[in-house]
Structures are given as structure tokens and as C-alpha cells.
């Protein structure tokens, strides 16, 4: 079967479409035929930096597809499913024609969007949900999402709005302001210097800025970015955890129309290097899918 592998770290040229043996699902596992996956920043970082499982390795965290074999009574052959796989920690990459995963990581795909598009949801969505939970974001509170037009930020804006919070956004460029408003942000800026000072009960940073001047006294500052936290009391990082329960909740929100999955572009797996180049150029409004 085909899989995107790396045997060394580097630029997009280290990505190869390899022919490798099909995985044999272990006890309790589900074998999924991949419809699509998506690109996340962790994928180019794992490709480029000395991080992740021993090489050679298959990359990828996001998965949508159909069950072709199951040793988990919760999943049946033919089911349309999605999953989040913590590839760095486990080595279970999803950029592969067939993926074997423990059944407890797999959940039903949303039905309101094409199965391929559902691959845009897992990592970005679960990260946004868990970061908002870490921030204890509550109805009526004012929240600033930094990177509000990005993958995690765009979902965080929608999720926070759905829980009744009042959400503002900071985006990287003026032409992204309308997108953040469309996702549910009330006020949107593209220059950090313009942010109101000491105003927000929660700042959720997805871009690695120091936006702490916008945090109200006693507020919660949560970052998912690699950059060091600003020096404010209680600032904390949120690190995504695999959770089919969270993923299932997100899929339900997609089906009820409360969460919009945004796809910017889609590449066939053979064009994986071009997909990486597009992704790393930035400025995206939505995810980059890779289809199998
Ligand atoms: N901790 C975790 O568990 C976890 C999980 C998932 C992701 N992450 C990390 O979180 C970050 C965001 O992930 P993502 O998937 O959302 O990436 P993304 O889709 O690239 O989103 C980042 C957004 O931030 C914007 N941005 C960059 N500089 C900005 C600035 N100065 N002001 C306002 N916005 C700015 C980007 O705009 P441009 O594209 O125009 O630059 C982009 O819209 C990445 O570093 C990723 O590795 C961490």
C-alpha cells in the first residue's frame, strides 16, 4: 500500500510515496481505508526537525475513511469514521492508504460534510476544544483568539461562540478580518498594538505572540504555540490529547451546523510535496487536505 514516509528530516523533498506492507490490526484495533488526511503544522515540524518516532516513519495525525476490518464491537465494516492519532508519541502516522488504530480512538464521521473534508477536523478541532476547556471559557465572558483565521483559531472562535462567549480575534493580515467575523468574532484586528488593554477574561493564543497586555487582571492566558509563555500569572500551555469523545462532540456540532469545517485546498497524495509547499507558504483560510 502507499504511504507518505520520511527516512531523514529536511524539506519537502524528504517526503516519499513509498510502497509498504499493509498493517495487520491487533486486538481491539480497527483497520481504516483512508479517504483523506490533512496537513497540520506538526507535520512539517516532524518532517523538518529532529523530533518524532524513529525513522523511517509515516507522518500524519488526521484521518477520515471507511472501516475495512474491525476487532472492536463499536465499529463495523463500511462505517465512515474519523480519528486523531498522536503520531509523534506513538509513531502511528495516518498518511497511509490503510491505517490500523485502537478502536477507542475512532469515531463516526460527521454526515453533513463529504468524508474527505471531515479529515480537516480532528487535530485542529480537538486542540481548540481542549484549549478552551483549559481556559475554562464560560458563557458571557470576553475571549480573544489570537490567530483567529487559522485552523485551530477558526474552530476556537466558533466553539467559544457556540458556548455563549463573546469572542474577538487577532489575525495576521487585514484581508483575513472578514473571515474571522464570518466565523463569529465580534471585533477583529490584524495588529497586536491595536488590541484593547486589560480587557479579556481569556486569551487563547494559537500564533505564539505575547498578547498578554490584552488580558484582564485575573484572566486566563492559554497558549498552544511553541513559543514561551508570556510572564503573566497563571499562563499555561495546552497540549492536545487523543480523545474520541471530544472528536465525537465536534462531529455532532458539524452535523448540527454549529461548526463549519473549512477546506482551503486539496491535493492527491502523489502531490504531497506540493501540498507541503502550499501549506508552509501560510495565509490559508482553511485546511489543506491530502486525498488517497
Ligand atoms: N499544543 C498543541 O497541542 C497544539 C496542537 C495543534 C497545533 N499546535 C500549534 O498551534 C499553532 C497553530 O496551529 P494551526 O493548525 O492553527 O496553524 P495555522 O492554521 O497556520 O494557524 C495559525 C494562524 O495564526 C496566524 N498568525 C501568524 N502570525 C500571526 C500574528 N502575528 N497575529 C495574528 N495571527 C497570526 C496565521 O496566519 P498566516 O497563515 O497568515 O501566517 C494563521 O492564520 C502551530 O504552531 C501548531 O504547531 C499546537
mmCIF file of N, CA and C in Angstrom, residues 140-275:
data_model
loop_
_atom_site.group_PDB
_atom_site.id
_atom_site.type_symbol
_atom_site.label_atom_id
_atom_site.label_comp_id
_atom_site.label_asym_id
_atom_site.label_seq_id
_atom_site.Cartn_x
_atom_site.Cartn_y
_atom_site.Cartn_z
ATOM 1 N N UNK A 140 -20.724 34.299 28.185
ATOM 2 C CA UNK A 140 -20.753 35.703 28.557
ATOM 3 C C UNK A 140 -19.386 36.338 28.724
ATOM 4 N N UNK A 141 -18.347 35.514 28.858
ATOM 5 C CA UNK A 141 -17.012 36.078 29.037
ATOM 6 C C UNK A 141 -16.463 36.603 27.712
ATOM 7 N N UNK A 142 -15.572 37.558 27.825
ATOM 8 C CA UNK A 142 -14.896 38.074 26.632
ATOM 9 C C UNK A 142 -13.604 37.280 26.395
ATOM 10 N N UNK A 143 -13.507 36.755 25.181
ATOM 11 C CA UNK A 143 -12.353 35.921 24.821
ATOM 12 C C UNK A 143 -11.667 36.516 23.605
ATOM 13 N N UNK A 144 -10.355 36.556 23.649
ATOM 14 C CA UNK A 144 -9.580 36.935 22.461
ATOM 15 C C UNK A 144 -8.913 35.684 21.906
ATOM 16 N N UNK A 145 -9.146 35.398 20.626
ATOM 17 C CA UNK A 145 -8.461 34.296 19.959
ATOM 18 C C UNK A 145 -7.387 34.899 19.050
ATOM 19 N N UNK A 146 -6.147 34.580 19.341
ATOM 20 C CA UNK A 146 -5.024 35.053 18.530
ATOM 21 C C UNK A 146 -4.765 34.023 17.438
ATOM 22 N N UNK A 147 -4.788 34.484 16.178
ATOM 23 C CA UNK A 147 -4.721 33.551 15.048
ATOM 24 C C UNK A 147 -6.117 33.076 14.680
ATOM 25 N N UNK A 148 -7.074 33.987 14.747
ATOM 26 C CA UNK A 148 -8.493 33.625 14.639
ATOM 27 C C UNK A 148 -8.899 33.120 13.259
ATOM 28 N N UNK A 149 -8.071 33.337 12.248
ATOM 29 C CA UNK A 149 -8.403 32.818 10.911
ATOM 30 C C UNK A 149 -7.697 31.495 10.630
ATOM 31 N N UNK A 150 -6.860 31.049 11.555
ATOM 32 C CA UNK A 150 -6.111 29.811 11.359
ATOM 33 C C UNK A 150 -6.962 28.579 11.619
ATOM 34 N N UNK A 151 -6.343 27.412 11.512
ATOM 35 C CA UNK A 151 -7.092 26.162 11.642
ATOM 36 C C UNK A 151 -7.650 25.999 13.057
ATOM 37 N N UNK A 152 -6.780 26.035 14.065
ATOM 38 C CA UNK A 152 -7.243 25.892 15.446
ATOM 39 C C UNK A 152 -8.025 27.140 15.860
ATOM 40 N N UNK A 153 -7.489 28.313 15.520
ATOM 41 C CA UNK A 153 -8.134 29.557 15.926
ATOM 42 C C UNK A 153 -9.533 29.697 15.349
ATOM 43 N N UNK A 154 -9.696 29.320 14.081
ATOM 44 C CA UNK A 154 -11.006 29.450 13.431
ATOM 45 C C UNK A 154 -12.047 28.533 14.064
ATOM 46 N N UNK A 155 -11.609 27.370 14.496
ATOM 47 C CA UNK A 155 -12.522 26.457 15.184
ATOM 48 C C UNK A 155 -12.777 26.940 16.615
ATOM 49 N N UNK A 156 -11.744 27.511 17.255
ATOM 50 C CA UNK A 156 -11.916 28.026 18.625
ATOM 51 C C UNK A 156 -12.915 29.178 18.636
ATOM 52 N N UNK A 157 -12.852 30.046 17.643
ATOM 53 C CA UNK A 157 -13.821 31.152 17.567
ATOM 54 C C UNK A 157 -15.234 30.576 17.514
ATOM 55 N N UNK A 158 -15.438 29.609 16.650
ATOM 56 C CA UNK A 158 -16.779 29.030 16.504
ATOM 57 C C UNK A 158 -17.227 28.318 17.779
ATOM 58 N N UNK A 159 -16.325 27.546 18.385
ATOM 59 C CA UNK A 159 -16.689 26.786 19.593
ATOM 60 C C UNK A 159 -16.993 27.722 20.759
ATOM 61 N N UNK A 160 -16.181 28.770 20.891
ATOM 62 C CA UNK A 160 -16.406 29.702 22.001
ATOM 63 C C UNK A 160 -17.738 30.424 21.808
ATOM 64 N N UNK A 161 -18.024 30.818 20.587
ATOM 65 C CA UNK A 161 -19.308 31.469 20.312
ATOM 66 C C UNK A 161 -20.474 30.540 20.623
ATOM 67 N N UNK A 162 -20.311 29.255 20.269
ATOM 68 C CA UNK A 162 -21.399 28.295 20.485
ATOM 69 C C UNK A 162 -21.695 28.097 21.974
ATOM 70 N N UNK A 163 -20.687 28.383 22.831
ATOM 71 C CA UNK A 163 -20.939 28.244 24.272
ATOM 72 C C UNK A 163 -21.383 29.571 24.880
ATOM 73 N N UNK A 164 -21.576 30.589 24.056
ATOM 74 C CA UNK A 164 -22.123 31.850 24.557
ATOM 75 C C UNK A 164 -21.088 32.880 24.955
ATOM 76 N N UNK A 165 -19.808 32.593 24.672
ATOM 77 C CA UNK A 165 -18.780 33.586 24.974
ATOM 78 C C UNK A 165 -18.830 34.704 23.930
ATOM 79 N N UNK A 166 -18.258 35.847 24.302
ATOM 80 C CA UNK A 166 -18.131 36.970 23.358
ATOM 81 C C UNK A 166 -16.696 36.961 22.847
ATOM 82 N N UNK A 167 -16.558 36.697 21.553
ATOM 83 C CA UNK A 167 -15.241 36.388 21.001
ATOM 84 C C UNK A 167 -14.749 37.514 20.098
ATOM 85 N N UNK A 168 -13.513 37.939 20.310
ATOM 86 C CA UNK A 168 -12.820 38.825 19.388
ATOM 87 C C UNK A 168 -11.623 38.068 18.821
ATOM 88 N N UNK A 169 -11.058 38.600 17.746
ATOM 89 C CA UNK A 169 -9.959 37.883 17.109
ATOM 90 C C UNK A 169 -8.816 38.785 16.683
ATOM 91 N N UNK A 170 -7.621 38.211 16.677
ATOM 92 C CA UNK A 170 -6.458 38.857 16.073
ATOM 93 C C UNK A 170 -6.010 37.960 14.926
ATOM 94 N N UNK A 171 -5.894 38.544 13.736
ATOM 95 C CA UNK A 171 -5.472 37.771 12.569
ATOM 96 C C UNK A 171 -4.157 38.332 12.050
ATOM 97 N N UNK A 172 -3.548 37.618 11.115
ATOM 98 C CA UNK A 172 -2.214 38.003 10.663
ATOM 99 C C UNK A 172 -2.241 39.105 9.621
ATOM 100 N N UNK A 173 -3.354 39.256 8.926
ATOM 101 C CA UNK A 173 -3.398 40.226 7.824
ATOM 102 C C UNK A 173 -4.812 40.776 7.663
ATOM 103 N N UNK A 174 -4.878 42.005 7.187
ATOM 104 C CA UNK A 174 -6.162 42.706 7.096
ATOM 105 C C UNK A 174 -7.180 41.908 6.291
ATOM 106 N N UNK A 175 -6.723 41.224 5.239
ATOM 107 C CA UNK A 175 -7.682 40.511 4.379
ATOM 108 C C UNK A 175 -8.276 39.275 5.052
ATOM 109 N N UNK A 176 -7.803 38.934 6.253
ATOM 110 C CA UNK A 176 -8.384 37.808 6.995
ATOM 111 C C UNK A 176 -9.431 38.251 8.015
ATOM 112 N N UNK A 177 -9.607 39.559 8.158
ATOM 113 C CA UNK A 177 -10.545 40.043 9.181
ATOM 114 C C UNK A 177 -11.973 39.582 8.901
ATOM 115 N N UNK A 178 -12.389 39.652 7.644
ATOM 116 C CA UNK A 178 -13.768 39.290 7.298
ATOM 117 C C UNK A 178 -14.042 37.819 7.597
ATOM 118 N N UNK A 179 -13.025 36.978 7.381
ATOM 119 C CA UNK A 179 -13.186 35.543 7.660
ATOM 120 C C UNK A 179 -13.462 35.317 9.156
ATOM 121 N N UNK A 180 -12.700 36.002 10.001
ATOM 122 C CA UNK A 180 -12.883 35.824 11.449
ATOM 123 C C UNK A 180 -14.266 36.313 11.882
ATOM 124 N N UNK A 181 -14.725 37.394 11.278
ATOM 125 C CA UNK A 181 -16.073 37.890 11.588
ATOM 126 C C UNK A 181 -17.109 36.864 11.144
ATOM 127 N N UNK A 182 -16.891 36.317 9.982
ATOM 128 C CA UNK A 182 -17.831 35.324 9.449
ATOM 129 C C UNK A 182 -17.891 34.085 10.352
ATOM 130 N N UNK A 183 -16.773 33.774 11.009
ATOM 131 C CA UNK A 183 -16.733 32.611 11.912
ATOM 132 C C UNK A 183 -17.393 32.916 13.256
ATOM 133 N N UNK A 184 -17.621 34.197 13.533
ATOM 134 C CA UNK A 184 -18.339 34.528 14.766
ATOM 135 C C UNK A 184 -17.652 35.543 15.658
ATOM 136 N N UNK A 185 -16.500 36.063 15.230
ATOM 137 C CA UNK A 185 -15.828 37.065 16.054
ATOM 138 C C UNK A 185 -16.577 38.396 15.931
ATOM 139 N N UNK A 186 -16.637 39.135 17.055
ATOM 140 C CA UNK A 186 -17.318 40.438 17.029
ATOM 141 C C UNK A 186 -16.386 41.519 16.508
ATOM 142 N N UNK A 187 -15.211 41.631 17.137
ATOM 143 C CA UNK A 187 -14.226 42.633 16.698
ATOM 144 C C UNK A 187 -12.960 41.888 16.297
ATOM 145 N N UNK A 188 -12.359 42.355 15.227
ATOM 146 C CA UNK A 188 -11.158 41.670 14.725
ATOM 147 C C UNK A 188 -10.097 42.716 14.383
ATOM 148 N N UNK A 189 -8.874 42.423 14.804
ATOM 149 C CA UNK A 189 -7.737 43.297 14.491
ATOM 150 C C UNK A 189 -6.692 42.486 13.731
ATOM 151 N N UNK A 190 -5.824 43.207 13.044
ATOM 152 C CA UNK A 190 -4.691 42.499 12.441
ATOM 153 C C UNK A 190 -3.358 43.037 12.955
ATOM 154 N N UNK A 191 -3.401 43.970 13.906
ATOM 155 C CA UNK A 191 -2.164 44.458 14.535
ATOM 156 C C UNK A 191 -2.312 44.346 16.046
ATOM 157 N N UNK A 192 -1.391 43.618 16.658
ATOM 158 C CA UNK A 192 -1.489 43.385 18.105
ATOM 159 C C UNK A 192 -1.498 44.709 18.874
ATOM 160 N N UNK A 193 -0.811 45.721 18.343
ATOM 161 C CA UNK A 193 -0.722 47.003 19.043
ATOM 162 C C UNK A 193 -2.087 47.675 19.182
ATOM 163 N N UNK A 194 -3.045 47.278 18.347
ATOM 164 C CA UNK A 194 -4.378 47.900 18.394
ATOM 165 C C UNK A 194 -5.309 47.250 19.414
ATOM 166 N N UNK A 195 -4.897 46.125 20.001
ATOM 167 C CA UNK A 195 -5.787 45.408 20.927
ATOM 168 C C UNK A 195 -6.100 46.257 22.156
ATOM 169 N N UNK A 196 -7.332 46.167 22.660
ATOM 170 C CA UNK A 196 -7.631 46.866 23.921
ATOM 171 C C UNK A 196 -6.816 46.271 25.065
ATOM 172 N N UNK A 197 -6.406 47.107 25.988
ATOM 173 C CA UNK A 197 -5.554 46.639 27.084
ATOM 174 C C UNK A 197 -6.399 46.160 28.270
ATOM 175 N N UNK A 198 -5.930 45.096 28.921
ATOM 176 C CA UNK A 198 -6.541 44.576 30.162
ATOM 177 C C UNK A 198 -8.042 44.357 29.992
ATOM 178 N N UNK A 199 -8.435 43.691 28.926
ATOM 179 C CA UNK A 199 -9.842 43.651 28.525
ATOM 180 C C UNK A 199 -10.447 42.253 28.578
ATOM 181 N N UNK A 200 -9.651 41.208 28.368
ATOM 182 C CA UNK A 200 -10.213 39.870 28.129
ATOM 183 C C UNK A 200 -10.069 38.947 29.336
ATOM 184 N N UNK A 201 -11.152 38.215 29.614
ATOM 185 C CA UNK A 201 -11.100 37.194 30.665
ATOM 186 C C UNK A 201 -10.233 36.026 30.220
ATOM 187 N N UNK A 202 -10.203 35.783 28.898
ATOM 188 C CA UNK A 202 -9.404 34.682 28.348
ATOM 189 C C UNK A 202 -8.682 35.160 27.091
ATOM 190 N N UNK A 203 -7.413 34.849 26.997
ATOM 191 C CA UNK A 203 -6.692 34.978 25.729
ATOM 192 C C UNK A 203 -6.252 33.571 25.333
ATOM 193 N N UNK A 204 -6.665 33.162 24.138
ATOM 194 C CA UNK A 204 -6.233 31.871 23.596
ATOM 195 C C UNK A 204 -5.291 32.161 22.437
ATOM 196 N N UNK A 205 -4.038 31.830 22.630
ATOM 197 C CA UNK A 205 -3.007 32.176 21.637
ATOM 198 C C UNK A 205 -2.649 30.959 20.793
ATOM 199 N N UNK A 206 -2.920 31.043 19.496
ATOM 200 C CA UNK A 206 -2.542 29.964 18.580
ATOM 201 C C UNK A 206 -1.382 30.370 17.677
ATOM 202 N N UNK A 207 -0.851 31.583 17.884
ATOM 203 C CA UNK A 207 0.179 32.084 16.970
ATOM 204 C C UNK A 207 1.513 32.373 17.645
ATOM 205 N N UNK A 208 1.567 32.268 18.981
ATOM 206 C CA UNK A 208 2.858 32.448 19.665
ATOM 207 C C UNK A 208 3.267 33.887 19.862
ATOM 208 N N UNK A 209 2.288 34.799 19.917
ATOM 209 C CA UNK A 209 2.578 36.205 20.227
ATOM 210 C C UNK A 209 2.563 36.397 21.734
ATOM 211 N N UNK A 210 3.047 37.559 22.190
ATOM 212 C CA UNK A 210 2.762 37.963 23.556
ATOM 213 C C UNK A 210 1.606 38.955 23.500
ATOM 214 N N UNK A 211 0.398 38.433 23.688
ATOM 215 C CA UNK A 211 -0.789 39.301 23.683
ATOM 216 C C UNK A 211 -1.280 39.518 25.106
ATOM 217 N N UNK A 212 -0.371 39.384 26.084
ATOM 218 C CA UNK A 212 -0.805 39.407 27.488
ATOM 219 C C UNK A 212 -1.279 40.787 27.918
ATOM 220 N N UNK A 213 -0.891 41.848 27.212
ATOM 221 C CA UNK A 213 -1.364 43.188 27.592
ATOM 222 C C UNK A 213 -2.878 43.302 27.427
ATOM 223 N N UNK A 214 -3.465 42.412 26.625
ATOM 224 C CA UNK A 214 -4.912 42.455 26.417
ATOM 225 C C UNK A 214 -5.679 41.698 27.503
ATOM 226 N N UNK A 215 -4.959 40.974 28.357
ATOM 227 C CA UNK A 215 -5.610 40.127 29.373
ATOM 228 C C UNK A 215 -6.030 40.976 30.575
ATOM 229 N N UNK A 216 -7.288 40.790 31.003
ATOM 230 C CA UNK A 216 -7.761 41.497 32.192
ATOM 231 C C UNK A 216 -7.083 40.927 33.436
ATOM 232 N N UNK A 217 -7.042 41.711 34.494
ATOM 233 C CA UNK A 217 -6.485 41.226 35.760
ATOM 234 C C UNK A 217 -7.245 39.976 36.187
ATOM 235 N N UNK A 218 -6.502 38.926 36.543
ATOM 236 C CA UNK A 218 -7.139 37.672 36.967
ATOM 237 C C UNK A 218 -7.591 36.807 35.814
ATOM 238 N N UNK A 219 -7.318 37.217 34.577
ATOM 239 C CA UNK A 219 -7.737 36.442 33.405
ATOM 240 C C UNK A 219 -6.861 35.216 33.194
ATOM 241 N N UNK A 220 -7.286 34.372 32.249
ATOM 242 C CA UNK A 220 -6.551 33.132 31.948
ATOM 243 C C UNK A 220 -5.928 33.235 30.560
ATOM 244 N N UNK A 221 -4.624 32.961 30.498
ATOM 245 C CA UNK A 221 -3.887 33.019 29.231
ATOM 246 C C UNK A 221 -3.469 31.600 28.880
ATOM 247 N N UNK A 222 -4.006 31.095 27.765
ATOM 248 C CA UNK A 222 -3.693 29.724 27.344
ATOM 249 C C UNK A 222 -3.073 29.772 25.956
ATOM 250 N N UNK A 223 -1.949 29.115 25.807
ATOM 251 C CA UNK A 223 -1.279 29.078 24.508
ATOM 252 C C UNK A 223 -1.109 27.634 24.042
ATOM 253 N N UNK A 224 -1.289 27.431 22.747
ATOM 254 C CA UNK A 224 -0.971 26.125 22.161
ATOM 255 C C UNK A 224 0.312 26.211 21.340
ATOM 256 N N UNK A 225 0.897 27.401 21.261
ATOM 257 C CA UNK A 225 2.039 27.619 20.365
ATOM 258 C C UNK A 225 3.342 27.124 20.988
ATOM 259 N N UNK A 226 4.379 27.001 20.149
ATOM 260 C CA UNK A 226 5.687 26.527 20.621
ATOM 261 C C UNK A 226 6.408 27.579 21.454
ATOM 262 N N UNK A 227 6.108 28.849 21.205
ATOM 263 C CA UNK A 227 6.851 29.941 21.825
ATOM 264 C C UNK A 227 6.649 29.952 23.343
ATOM 265 N N UNK A 228 7.641 30.494 24.079
ATOM 266 C CA UNK A 228 7.495 30.561 25.543
ATOM 267 C C UNK A 228 6.276 31.394 25.935
ATOM 268 N N UNK A 229 5.694 31.064 27.079
ATOM 269 C CA UNK A 229 4.530 31.809 27.569
ATOM 270 C C UNK A 229 4.941 33.206 28.007
ATOM 271 N N UNK A 230 4.037 34.177 27.884
ATOM 272 C CA UNK A 230 4.324 35.487 28.470
ATOM 273 C C UNK A 230 4.338 35.389 29.987
ATOM 274 N N UNK A 231 4.968 36.353 30.595
ATOM 275 C CA UNK A 231 5.134 36.324 32.049
ATOM 276 C C UNK A 231 3.900 36.951 32.704
ATOM 277 N N UNK A 232 2.796 36.191 32.697
ATOM 278 C CA UNK A 232 1.589 36.653 33.394
ATOM 279 C C UNK A 232 1.136 35.530 34.333
ATOM 280 N N UNK A 233 0.554 35.896 35.473
ATOM 281 C CA UNK A 233 0.169 34.868 36.455
ATOM 282 C C UNK A 233 -0.805 33.870 35.826
ATOM 283 N N UNK A 234 -0.542 32.586 36.061
ATOM 284 C CA UNK A 234 -1.477 31.554 35.627
ATOM 285 C C UNK A 234 -1.425 31.213 34.153
ATOM 286 N N UNK A 235 -0.528 31.839 33.391
ATOM 287 C CA UNK A 235 -0.435 31.492 31.961
ATOM 288 C C UNK A 235 -0.064 30.023 31.839
ATOM 289 N N UNK A 236 -0.691 29.342 30.897
ATOM 290 C CA UNK A 236 -0.401 27.911 30.760
ATOM 291 C C UNK A 236 -0.492 27.482 29.303
ATOM 292 N N UNK A 237 0.163 26.373 29.029
ATOM 293 C CA UNK A 237 0.063 25.772 27.695
ATOM 294 C C UNK A 237 -0.984 24.672 27.727
ATOM 295 N N UNK A 238 -1.580 24.432 26.560
ATOM 296 C CA UNK A 238 -2.490 23.295 26.412
ATOM 297 C C UNK A 238 -1.921 22.400 25.322
ATOM 298 N N UNK A 239 -1.772 21.125 25.642
ATOM 299 C CA UNK A 239 -1.253 20.147 24.682
ATOM 300 C C UNK A 239 -2.358 19.164 24.348
ATOM 301 N N UNK A 240 -2.608 18.981 23.066
ATOM 302 C CA UNK A 240 -3.735 18.142 22.644
ATOM 303 C C UNK A 240 -3.534 16.692 23.088
ATOM 304 N N UNK A 241 -4.638 16.077 23.490
ATOM 305 C CA UNK A 241 -4.653 14.654 23.857
ATOM 306 C C UNK A 241 -5.619 13.929 22.932
ATOM 307 N N UNK A 242 -5.249 12.731 22.509
ATOM 308 C CA UNK A 242 -6.182 11.923 21.716
ATOM 309 C C UNK A 242 -7.470 11.744 22.511
ATOM 310 N N UNK A 243 -8.615 11.985 21.878
ATOM 311 C CA UNK A 243 -9.890 11.804 22.573
ATOM 312 C C UNK A 243 -11.010 11.614 21.564
ATOM 313 N N UNK A 244 -11.478 10.371 21.437
ATOM 314 C CA UNK A 244 -12.597 10.129 20.524
ATOM 315 C C UNK A 244 -13.868 10.776 21.055
ATOM 316 N N UNK A 245 -13.971 10.939 22.376
ATOM 317 C CA UNK A 245 -15.166 11.596 22.932
ATOM 318 C C UNK A 245 -15.219 13.052 22.470
ATOM 319 N N UNK A 246 -14.094 13.745 22.550
ATOM 320 C CA UNK A 246 -14.064 15.135 22.071
ATOM 321 C C UNK A 246 -14.314 15.191 20.564
ATOM 322 N N UNK A 247 -13.727 14.259 19.853
ATOM 323 C CA UNK A 247 -13.903 14.247 18.393
ATOM 324 C C UNK A 247 -15.361 13.985 18.026
ATOM 325 N N UNK A 248 -15.992 13.099 18.754
ATOM 326 C CA UNK A 248 -17.394 12.793 18.515
ATOM 327 C C UNK A 248 -18.262 14.026 18.771
ATOM 328 N N UNK A 249 -17.952 14.757 19.821
ATOM 329 C CA UNK A 249 -18.681 16.001 20.126
ATOM 330 C C UNK A 249 -18.543 16.994 18.961
ATOM 331 N N UNK A 250 -17.325 17.112 18.447
ATOM 332 C CA UNK A 250 -17.084 18.039 17.330
ATOM 333 C C UNK A 250 -17.865 17.598 16.084
ATOM 334 N N UNK A 251 -17.884 16.292 15.828
ATOM 335 C CA UNK A 251 -18.622 15.790 14.655
ATOM 336 C C UNK A 251 -20.110 16.112 14.780
ATOM 337 N N UNK A 252 -20.629 16.004 16.011
ATOM 338 C CA UNK A 252 -22.048 16.353 16.227
ATOM 339 C C UNK A 252 -22.287 17.831 15.946
ATOM 340 N N UNK A 253 -21.363 18.687 16.361
ATOM 341 C CA UNK A 253 -21.518 20.123 16.116
ATOM 342 C C UNK A 253 -21.476 20.435 14.622
ATOM 343 N N UNK A 254 -20.677 19.673 13.879
ATOM 344 C CA UNK A 254 -20.664 19.846 12.421
ATOM 345 C C UNK A 254 -22.031 19.467 11.862
ATOM 346 N N UNK A 255 -22.577 18.373 12.373
ATOM 347 C CA UNK A 255 -23.870 17.900 11.849
ATOM 348 C C UNK A 255 -25.034 18.799 12.236
ATOM 349 N N UNK A 256 -24.904 19.508 13.360
ATOM 350 C CA UNK A 256 -25.983 20.435 13.740
ATOM 351 C C UNK A 256 -25.769 21.821 13.128
ATOM 352 N N UNK A 257 -24.692 21.978 12.374
ATOM 353 C CA UNK A 257 -24.443 23.251 11.711
ATOM 354 C C UNK A 257 -23.799 24.290 12.615
ATOM 355 N N UNK A 258 -23.371 23.876 13.831
ATOM 356 C CA UNK A 258 -22.751 24.846 14.751
ATOM 357 C C UNK A 258 -21.258 25.011 14.505
ATOM 358 N N UNK A 259 -20.679 24.100 13.731
ATOM 359 C CA UNK A 259 -19.241 24.148 13.473
ATOM 360 C C UNK A 259 -19.015 23.949 11.981
ATOM 361 N N UNK A 260 -18.274 24.895 11.416
ATOM 362 C CA UNK A 260 -18.013 24.813 9.979
ATOM 363 C C UNK A 260 -16.592 24.298 9.753
ATOM 364 N N UNK A 261 -16.484 23.288 8.899
ATOM 365 C CA UNK A 261 -15.182 22.741 8.518
ATOM 366 C C UNK A 261 -14.719 23.507 7.282
ATOM 367 N N UNK A 262 -13.541 24.097 7.366
ATOM 368 C CA UNK A 262 -13.058 24.918 6.245
ATOM 369 C C UNK A 262 -11.932 24.204 5.498
ATOM 370 N N UNK A 263 -12.100 24.045 4.228
ATOM 371 C CA UNK A 263 -11.072 23.410 3.389
ATOM 372 C C UNK A 263 -10.573 24.450 2.393
ATOM 373 N N UNK A 264 -9.269 24.731 2.430
ATOM 374 C CA UNK A 264 -8.691 25.719 1.515
ATOM 375 C C UNK A 264 -8.269 25.080 0.205
ATOM 376 N N UNK A 265 -7.759 23.861 0.291
ATOM 377 C CA UNK A 265 -7.206 23.224 -0.901
ATOM 378 C C UNK A 265 -7.110 21.721 -0.669
ATOM 379 N N UNK A 266 -7.013 20.995 -1.766
ATOM 380 C CA UNK A 266 -6.944 19.540 -1.669
ATOM 381 C C UNK A 266 -5.955 19.018 -2.716
ATOM 382 N N UNK A 267 -5.084 18.118 -2.277
ATOM 383 C CA UNK A 267 -4.057 17.561 -3.169
ATOM 384 C C UNK A 267 -4.154 16.047 -3.164
ATOM 385 N N UNK A 268 -3.999 15.400 -4.320
ATOM 386 C CA UNK A 268 -3.865 13.945 -4.310
ATOM 387 C C UNK A 268 -2.549 13.563 -3.630
ATOM 388 N N UNK A 269 -2.508 12.381 -3.046
ATOM 389 C CA UNK A 269 -1.350 12.000 -2.235
ATOM 390 C C UNK A 269 -0.041 12.051 -3.028
ATOM 391 N N UNK A 270 -0.122 11.825 -4.317
ATOM 392 C CA UNK A 270 1.105 11.864 -5.133
ATOM 393 C C UNK A 270 1.725 13.257 -5.152
ATOM 394 N N UNK A 271 0.927 14.281 -4.832
ATOM 395 C CA UNK A 271 1.430 15.664 -4.850
ATOM 396 C C UNK A 271 1.749 16.163 -3.445
ATOM 397 N N UNK A 272 2.171 15.262 -2.566
ATOM 398 C CA UNK A 272 2.382 15.628 -1.167
ATOM 399 C C UNK A 272 3.432 16.733 -1.007
ATOM 400 N N UNK A 273 4.454 16.738 -1.862
ATOM 401 C CA UNK A 273 5.472 17.795 -1.709
ATOM 402 C C UNK A 273 4.871 19.159 -2.027
ATOM 403 N N UNK A 274 4.059 19.229 -3.071
ATOM 404 C CA UNK A 274 3.391 20.490 -3.421
ATOM 405 C C UNK A 274 2.434 20.914 -2.310
ATOM 406 N N UNK A 275 1.770 19.934 -1.702
ATOM 407 C CA UNK A 275 0.855 20.244 -0.591
ATOM 408 C C UNK A 275 1.634 20.886 0.558
#
